[in-house]
């Protein structure tokens, strides 16, 4: 299986500290560089300082509102439109489901962390996890 030639950076936007910390720890253990952010402002600052390869977003509110926030983060941080956005914990789809809603914008309601990590790998074009190759 191909492995990435550099470490991918994930901008993790999650308002609940315990979830943010746990997800960051698991993703870091997979070999990713994780930039955790608690809200839109924090995410824009972190993305400006260290442009991510993917935005992983879980914020409260209706799904269209969360997608809007993610798009604003990408725009305000002057990130490429090619940077994928993954909204996780989406309550508009059933548990275990994944849905592509636009080019480079995906929803997932993972029933476990492995499903989330596989989706991240697919969106980053990686077939094995960084550091595990």
Backbone as numpy.savetxt, mean C-alpha at the origin, in Angstrom:
# Nx Ny Nz CAx CAy CAz Cx Cy Cz
12.26 -18.16 -9.81 11.43 -16.97 -9.81 12.30 -15.72 -9.81
11.89 -14.66 -10.54 12.67 -13.45 -10.53 12.58 -12.74 -9.19
13.63 -12.07 -8.83 13.62 -11.27 -7.61 13.91 -9.83 -7.96
13.43 -8.88 -7.16 13.68 -7.49 -7.46 15.15 -7.15 -7.29
15.62 -6.16 -8.07 17.03 -5.79 -7.95 17.23 -4.65 -6.96
16.16 -4.17 -6.37 16.27 -3.15 -5.33 15.13 -3.35 -4.35
15.27 -2.78 -3.20 14.23 -2.88 -2.18 13.11 -1.90 -2.52
11.90 -2.39 -2.56 10.74 -1.54 -2.83 10.31 -0.83 -1.55
9.86 0.40 -1.72 9.37 1.19 -0.60 7.85 1.23 -0.63
7.24 0.92 0.50 5.79 0.97 0.65 5.44 2.14 1.55
4.59 3.04 1.05 4.03 4.09 1.89 2.76 3.51 2.50
2.79 3.25 3.79 1.69 2.62 4.52 0.92 3.71 5.26
-0.30 3.99 4.81 -1.12 5.03 5.42 -2.24 4.34 6.20
-2.15 4.40 7.51 -3.10 3.72 8.41 -3.25 4.57 9.65
-4.48 4.91 10.02 -4.69 5.80 11.16 -4.63 5.10 12.51
-4.79 3.80 12.55 -4.75 3.06 13.82 -3.30 2.62 14.07
-2.72 3.17 15.13 -1.30 2.94 15.41 -0.94 1.46 15.51
-1.75 0.67 16.20 -1.44 -0.74 16.39 -1.42 -1.49 15.06
-2.38 -1.20 14.19 -2.42 -1.85 12.87 -1.25 -1.38 12.02
-0.98 -0.07 12.06 0.13 0.50 11.29 1.45 -0.14 11.71
1.68 -0.23 13.02 2.93 -0.81 13.52 3.06 -2.29 13.16
1.96 -3.05 13.33 2.01 -4.48 13.02 2.24 -4.72 11.53
1.53 -3.99 10.68 1.70 -4.15 9.23 3.11 -3.75 8.81
3.61 -2.65 9.37 4.96 -2.20 9.04 5.99 -3.25 9.44
5.80 -3.84 10.60 6.74 -4.87 11.08 6.73 -6.09 10.15
5.55 -6.55 9.77 5.44 -7.71 8.88 6.02 -7.42 7.50
5.73 -6.25 6.96 6.24 -5.89 5.63 7.76 -5.70 5.65
8.27 -5.13 6.74 9.71 -4.97 6.89 10.38 -6.35 6.98
9.75 -7.27 7.68 10.29 -8.64 7.78 10.33 -9.31 6.41
9.43 -8.90 5.50 9.43 -9.42 4.13 10.53 -8.77 3.28
11.19 -7.77 3.83 12.29 -7.13 3.11 11.96 -5.80 2.47
10.73 -5.32 2.67 10.36 -4.02 2.12 10.85 -2.90 3.03
11.07 -1.74 2.45 11.29 -0.52 3.21 9.89 0.07 3.40
9.50 0.34 4.63 8.16 0.84 4.92 8.23 2.24 5.50
7.45 3.14 4.90 7.31 4.50 5.42 5.90 4.61 5.99
5.75 4.47 7.31 4.42 4.53 7.90 3.93 5.97 8.06
2.64 6.17 7.79 2.03 7.49 7.93 0.66 7.33 8.57
0.26 8.30 9.37 -1.02 8.19 10.09 -2.18 8.86 9.38
-1.88 9.80 8.44 -2.95 10.52 7.75 -2.41 11.11 6.45
-3.27 11.85 5.75 -2.89 12.41 4.45 -1.67 13.33 4.54
-1.67 14.24 5.50 -0.55 15.19 5.62 0.77 14.48 5.88
0.75 13.55 6.81 1.94 12.77 7.13 2.41 11.97 5.91
1.46 11.41 5.17 1.79 10.62 3.98 2.44 11.47 2.90
1.92 12.67 2.68 2.50 13.57 1.67 3.94 13.91 2.04
4.17 14.23 3.30 5.53 14.55 3.76 6.47 13.36 3.55
6.06 12.18 3.97 6.92 10.99 3.84 7.16 10.63 2.38
6.13 10.76 1.55 6.28 10.43 0.12 7.19 11.43 -0.58
7.17 12.66 -0.13 8.04 13.68 -0.71 9.49 13.41 -0.33
9.72 13.00 0.91 11.08 12.71 1.38 11.63 11.42 0.79
10.77 10.42 0.63 11.20 9.12 0.11 10.08 8.57 -0.78
10.16 8.84 -2.09 9.10 8.39 -3.00 8.91 6.86 -2.93
7.67 6.44 -2.72 7.39 5.01 -2.61 7.19 4.35 -3.97
7.21 3.02 -3.95 6.89 2.23 -5.14 5.42 1.86 -5.17
4.75 1.95 -4.01 3.33 1.64 -3.89 2.75 2.36 -2.68
1.48 2.76 -2.78 0.75 3.33 -1.65 -0.20 2.27 -1.14
-0.09 1.96 0.14 -0.95 0.99 0.81 -1.76 1.79 1.82
-3.08 1.92 1.58 -3.89 2.87 2.34 -5.07 2.17 3.01
-5.23 2.44 4.31 -6.40 1.99 5.07 -6.78 3.12 6.01
-7.77 3.90 5.61 -8.25 5.02 6.41 -9.76 4.88 6.58
-10.31 5.51 7.63 -11.76 5.41 7.84 -12.52 6.21 6.78
-13.74 5.79 6.57 -14.61 6.50 5.64 -15.04 5.63 4.49
-16.01 6.13 3.73 -16.47 5.37 2.57 -15.35 5.19 1.56
-15.39 4.09 0.86 -14.32 3.75 -0.08 -14.02 4.88 -1.08
-15.02 5.51 -1.71 -14.69 6.58 -2.66 -13.89 7.72 -2.01
-14.19 8.01 -0.74 -13.47 9.05 -0.01 -12.01 8.64 0.22
-11.78 7.38 0.57 -10.42 6.89 0.81 -9.62 6.89 -0.49
-10.26 6.51 -1.59 -9.59 6.55 -2.90 -9.21 7.99 -3.24
-10.11 8.92 -2.96 -9.85 10.34 -3.20 -8.63 10.82 -2.41
-8.55 10.43 -1.15 -7.40 10.79 -0.31 -6.11 10.21 -0.91
-6.15 8.95 -1.31 -4.96 8.31 -1.89 -4.51 9.02 -3.16
-5.46 9.41 -3.99 -5.12 10.14 -5.22 -4.51 11.51 -4.90
-5.04 12.17 -3.86 -4.47 13.46 -3.45 -3.05 13.29 -2.94
-2.80 12.23 -2.18 -1.44 11.97 -1.69 -0.50 11.84 -2.87
-0.89 11.02 -3.83 -0.04 10.79 -5.01 0.20 12.10 -5.76
-0.84 12.91 -5.91 -0.71 14.18 -6.63 0.11 15.21 -5.84
-0.21 15.39 -4.57 0.48 16.41 -3.75 1.96 16.10 -3.55
2.30 14.81 -3.54 3.71 14.42 -3.37 4.42 14.35 -4.72
3.71 14.72 -5.79 4.27 14.72 -7.16 4.80 13.34 -7.55
4.02 12.30 -7.20 4.39 10.93 -7.55 3.85 10.59 -8.93
4.48 9.67 -9.59 4.05 9.21 -10.90 2.67 8.56 -10.82
1.89 8.73 -11.88 0.59 8.06 -11.98 0.76 6.54 -12.07
1.98 6.09 -12.35 2.26 4.66 -12.44 2.40 4.00 -11.07
2.51 4.80 -10.02 2.63 4.24 -8.67 1.28 3.63 -8.30
1.24 2.32 -8.05 -0.04 1.70 -7.71 -0.54 2.12 -6.33
-1.86 2.17 -6.22 -2.54 2.45 -4.96 -3.31 1.19 -4.59
-3.12 0.72 -3.37 -3.86 -0.43 -2.88 -4.61 -0.01 -1.62
-5.93 0.03 -1.73 -6.78 0.34 -0.58 -7.10 -0.99 0.08
-6.67 -1.18 1.33 -6.93 -2.46 1.98 -7.91 -2.27 3.14
-8.58 -3.35 3.47 -9.61 -3.26 4.49 -10.88 -2.63 3.95
-11.01 -2.61 2.61 -12.17 -1.97 1.98 -13.45 -2.67 2.41
-14.39 -1.87 2.95 -15.63 -2.47 3.44 -16.71 -2.57 2.36
-16.40 -2.15 1.15 -17.38 -2.21 0.07 -17.33 -3.53 -0.68
-16.33 -4.36 -0.38 -16.24 -5.67 -1.02 -16.17 -6.74 0.06
-16.51 -7.96 -0.29 -16.54 -9.03 0.70 -15.12 -9.45 1.11
-15.03 -10.00 2.31 -13.73 -10.44 2.84 -13.10 -11.45 1.90
-11.82 -11.26 1.63 -11.08 -12.14 0.73 -11.11 -11.69 -0.72
-11.90 -10.65 -1.02 -12.06 -10.19 -2.40 -11.01 -9.15 -2.77
-10.70 -9.09 -4.06 -9.83 -8.07 -4.63 -10.56 -7.48 -5.83
-10.38 -6.19 -6.07 -11.09 -5.53 -7.16 -10.22 -4.41 -7.73
-10.05 -4.41 -9.04 -9.35 -3.31 -9.72 -10.42 -2.30 -10.10
-10.31 -1.06 -9.60 -11.34 -0.07 -9.90 -10.91 0.94 -10.95
-9.62 1.12 -11.11 -9.06 2.00 -12.13 -7.66 1.49 -12.42
-7.05 2.06 -13.46 -5.66 1.70 -13.73 -4.83 2.09 -12.51
-4.12 1.14 -11.96 -3.24 1.36 -10.80 -3.97 1.70 -9.51
-5.27 1.40 -9.43 -6.00 1.57 -8.17 -6.77 0.28 -7.90
-6.45 -0.33 -6.77 -7.04 -1.63 -6.43 -7.61 -1.60 -5.02
-8.67 -2.37 -4.81 -9.25 -2.56 -3.49 -9.00 -4.00 -3.07
-8.77 -4.20 -1.79 -8.64 -5.56 -1.28 -9.20 -5.58 0.14
-9.92 -6.63 0.44 -10.38 -6.89 1.79 -9.79 -8.24 2.19
-8.51 -8.23 2.57 -7.82 -9.51 2.79 -8.36 -10.26 4.00
-8.44 -11.57 3.85 -8.84 -12.36 5.01 -7.63 -12.83 5.80
-6.42 -12.53 5.29 -5.20 -12.81 6.03 -4.05 -11.99 5.44
-2.95 -11.92 6.18 -1.83 -11.09 5.75 -1.17 -11.64 4.49
-1.17 -12.95 4.33 -0.54 -13.55 3.15 -1.22 -13.08 1.86
-2.54 -12.95 1.88 -3.25 -12.46 0.70 -2.83 -11.03 0.38
-2.68 -10.20 1.42 -2.26 -8.82 1.22 -0.85 -8.77 0.64
0.08 -9.55 1.19 1.47 -9.52 0.71 1.56 -10.01 -0.74
0.75 -11.01 -1.12 0.76 -11.49 -2.50 0.25 -10.41 -3.45
-0.77 -9.69 -3.04 -1.31 -8.61 -3.87 -0.27 -7.50 -4.04
0.42 -7.15 -2.97 1.48 -6.14 -3.04 2.55 -6.60 -4.03
2.98 -7.84 -3.91 4.00 -8.38 -4.81 3.56 -8.32 -6.26
2.31 -8.68 -6.53 1.79 -8.61 -7.90 1.81 -7.18 -8.43
1.34 -6.24 -7.62 1.29 -4.85 -8.07 2.68 -4.26 -8.28
3.64 -4.75 -7.53 5.02 -4.28 -7.71 5.74 -5.06 -8.80
5.08 -6.07 -9.35 5.71 -6.88 -10.40 6.75 -7.82 -9.86
6.65 -8.15 -8.57 7.60 -9.05 -7.94 6.94 -10.40 -7.74
7.67 -11.44 -8.03 7.12 -12.78 -7.89 7.68 -13.50 -6.68
8.61 -12.89 -6.01 9.06 -13.39 -4.71 9.28 -12.16 -3.85
9.35 -12.35 -2.58 9.44 -11.21 -1.69 10.89 -10.74 -1.56
11.09 -9.42 -1.43 12.45 -8.91 -1.26 13.09 -9.57 -0.04
14.34 -9.88 -0.18 15.06 -10.45 0.94 14.82 -11.94 1.13
13.80 -12.48 0.45 13.50 -13.90 0.59 13.90 -14.68 -0.65
14.40 -13.93 -1.68 14.70 -14.49 -2.99 15.66 -15.60 -2.96
